[in-house]
Amino acid sequence: MNFKNLREYLAWLYFQYLLITGIYVLEPWEKSIFNSILFTAIAMVIYTSYVFVPIHVRLALEFFSGICGGQPESTVALMN
Amino acid sequence: MTESPATKPVDGEACERVKNGLKPERNGLVRSLHRCHERQYKHHSLADEEEVHTASHYGSLYTQPFLESFEETPMLVAVLTYMGYGILTIFGYLRDFLRHWKIERCYIAREKEEQRDFVPLYQDFENFYTRNLYMRIRDNWNRPICSVPGAKMDLMERMSNDYNWTFEYTGRVVQEVINMGSYNYLGFAENTGPCADSVAKVTAEYGVGVASTRQETGNLDKHEEMEKLVAQFLGMESAMAFGMGFATNSMNIPALVGKGCLILSDELNHASLVLGARLSGSTIRVFKHNNMQSLEKLLREAIVHGQPRTHRPWKKILIVVEGIYSMEGSIVRLPEVIALKKRYRAYLYLDEAHSIGALGPRGRGVVDYFGLDPCDVDVLMGTFTKSFGAAGGYIAGKRELIEFLRSHSHSAVYATSMSPPVVEQIITSMKCIMGEDGTTIGRERVTQLAENTVYFRRRLRELGFIIYGNNDSPVVPLMLYMPAKIGAFGREMLKRNIGVVVVGFPATPIIESRARFCISAAHTTDMLDRALSVISEVGDLLQLKYSRHRKRPLAARPFDDSVYEDIDD
């Protein structure tokens, strides 16, 4: 497919989205219901990952540094 | 699968032999052809090992390569198709819920208030499908046309303000739409030319109807003439004609078999054959589509075990197959069916509804295509609706069979005799195909159809579409799969002035939705090229080029039969 501009390409992408999900055949209000449900879900996923992923990453880092980083210090202490 | 250019002349030569009426010798060339074909089959069409075995077992029965392909559905496409149906089903339930609580109006038949406690009539899946999926894309079907359905036609434009529940005609006409949907194989659907002229003459002479059955006062000399001609055309002893193709099947099978008989029916047989088999009251067993191993297994079991419980032998065993399967575009493996039929002493009922006129170097149908003796087929049925541009059906066979049917078949006893103009159309078009009108128009049309078919199928395959069926079958199914693409394909094609038939669930398995093109001899190369470029354009737009074989350059495929020496047993 050759596209003249980005707008045309986006329109084509949206058309593919309509066809693959099957909402091409739905009435406009049904389309908007489907779109809003889908985008709400996606937005929630993004928001949740934004809020919780950094916390989990920090916790994981602390956990692993607790395992790997804590050990040599104690051996040093024993040596002394 | 696909013929490489290197094999083309060789194949052509093999076909030529059949055309000349000579039996092809079992020389090295032909044998190596089979060998290559088998190898190709194994290699490219992803068929199961069993089928390959069958092919090699009966390989010598074919005088020309029998190339049939059913490329398997890509996994991702199948998953997305199911997902699409899932989403549409959820919305269907939502709409049904709204209709149930009278939040929105229900336009379609529903349970009546006074029948509240009766068995529900509109709750099964078919009704749900019609209400919630079919209705949304209904504008693709049942379009009224207002011209001859020839190579081009005029459509009445219509629009809907309530999402296809009702239609209004705008009064405009969509002109010059290329017709890729009519079963007009030989292009006899025309309102000018010798057929139309002689039909007009006969209408003036005989009127339009006799209003009586053949057995009473409705038997005209035209009917006798047509039946003789049909028998002569098919090379059978005798033939009889009926006014309706569907009834030919559904009313004659019950006359031929009954209780204590066994019908072995292909799983994709047309509804008329299924109805006839059920009405007959005989036991029906279904074999896998065009799978000779499955058929042989059933035949063996039937002969070994006999009837259930009593274990008496079956009175008759009737194998019911079609020439061309109109949804798959496949051609029956007739040489193998006949070999099996002879070996197990069964009877064969061959429905040539789509193949008569459309196949074979002389247009004599699938028997001619394989170069077989028509007398090997016990009951040869066909219709005049498709290739001949008329209406009705025929049955041909031995004289005794036809005489029996004349007195016992319901559609012979009770049906009104055929209208003389229709009969005249059959006679003229059939004579044209036979060359008895002194021209070569008929022969040219048969050749033209074969050329168009091969060309159209080859181009579609090159473009990367998944198409089903035999290389020589003028019915070309193009796979669409996803439910929204059924609607979108029909609409986009019509927008570009090509009329196509799209087929969805009740007629096909739920994920195998398809568009079905019917090639006609009336299509010029120009029209086919235009159609192909539009199909390609719409295919890009809708992302329909699913085939994973297209990357393979056709010419580069190895085709040296010495390579496959070890394959043949």
Coordinates of C-alpha atoms in Angstrom, one line a residue, chain A residues 1 12 15-16 18-30 33-34, chain B residues 80 83-84 87-88 91 95 98 136-137 163 482 484 488 491 540-543:
Chain A
M1 CA 0.0 0.0 0.0
W12 CA -6.1 2.8 6.9
F15 CA -10.0 0.6 9.0
Q16 CA -7.9 -2.5 9.7
L18 CA -12.5 -2.0 12.4
L19 CA -12.3 -5.1 10.2
I20 CA -10.3 -7.3 12.5
T21 CA -12.3 -6.6 15.6
G22 CA -15.5 -6.9 13.5
I23 CA -16.9 -3.6 14.7
Y24 CA -17.0 -2.5 11.0
V25 CA -20.5 -3.9 10.8
L26 CA -21.8 -2.3 14.0
E27 CA -23.9 0.8 14.3
P28 CA -22.1 4.0 15.4
W29 CA -23.3 3.9 19.0
E30 CA -22.1 0.3 19.3
I33 CA -19.3 1.7 23.2
F34 CA -16.7 -0.8 22.1
Chain B
L80 CA -8.8 -13.2 14.9
M83 CA -12.3 -13.1 18.2
G84 CA -14.4 -11.0 15.7
I87 CA -17.2 -9.5 19.8
L88 CA -20.2 -9.5 17.4
F91 CA -23.1 -7.1 20.8
R95 CA -29.2 -6.0 21.2
L98 CA -32.5 -4.3 24.5
R136 CA -25.9 -5.9 9.6
I137 CA -24.4 -6.8 6.2
Y163 CA -29.1 -0.3 9.1
M482 CA -13.4 -12.5 9.0
A484 CA -16.5 -7.9 8.9
A488 CA -16.6 -4.9 3.5
R491 CA -19.4 -3.2 -0.6
D540 CA -4.7 -4.7 -0.3
L541 CA -7.3 -2.4 1.4
L542 CA -8.8 -5.3 3.4
Q543 CA -5.6 -7.3 3.8

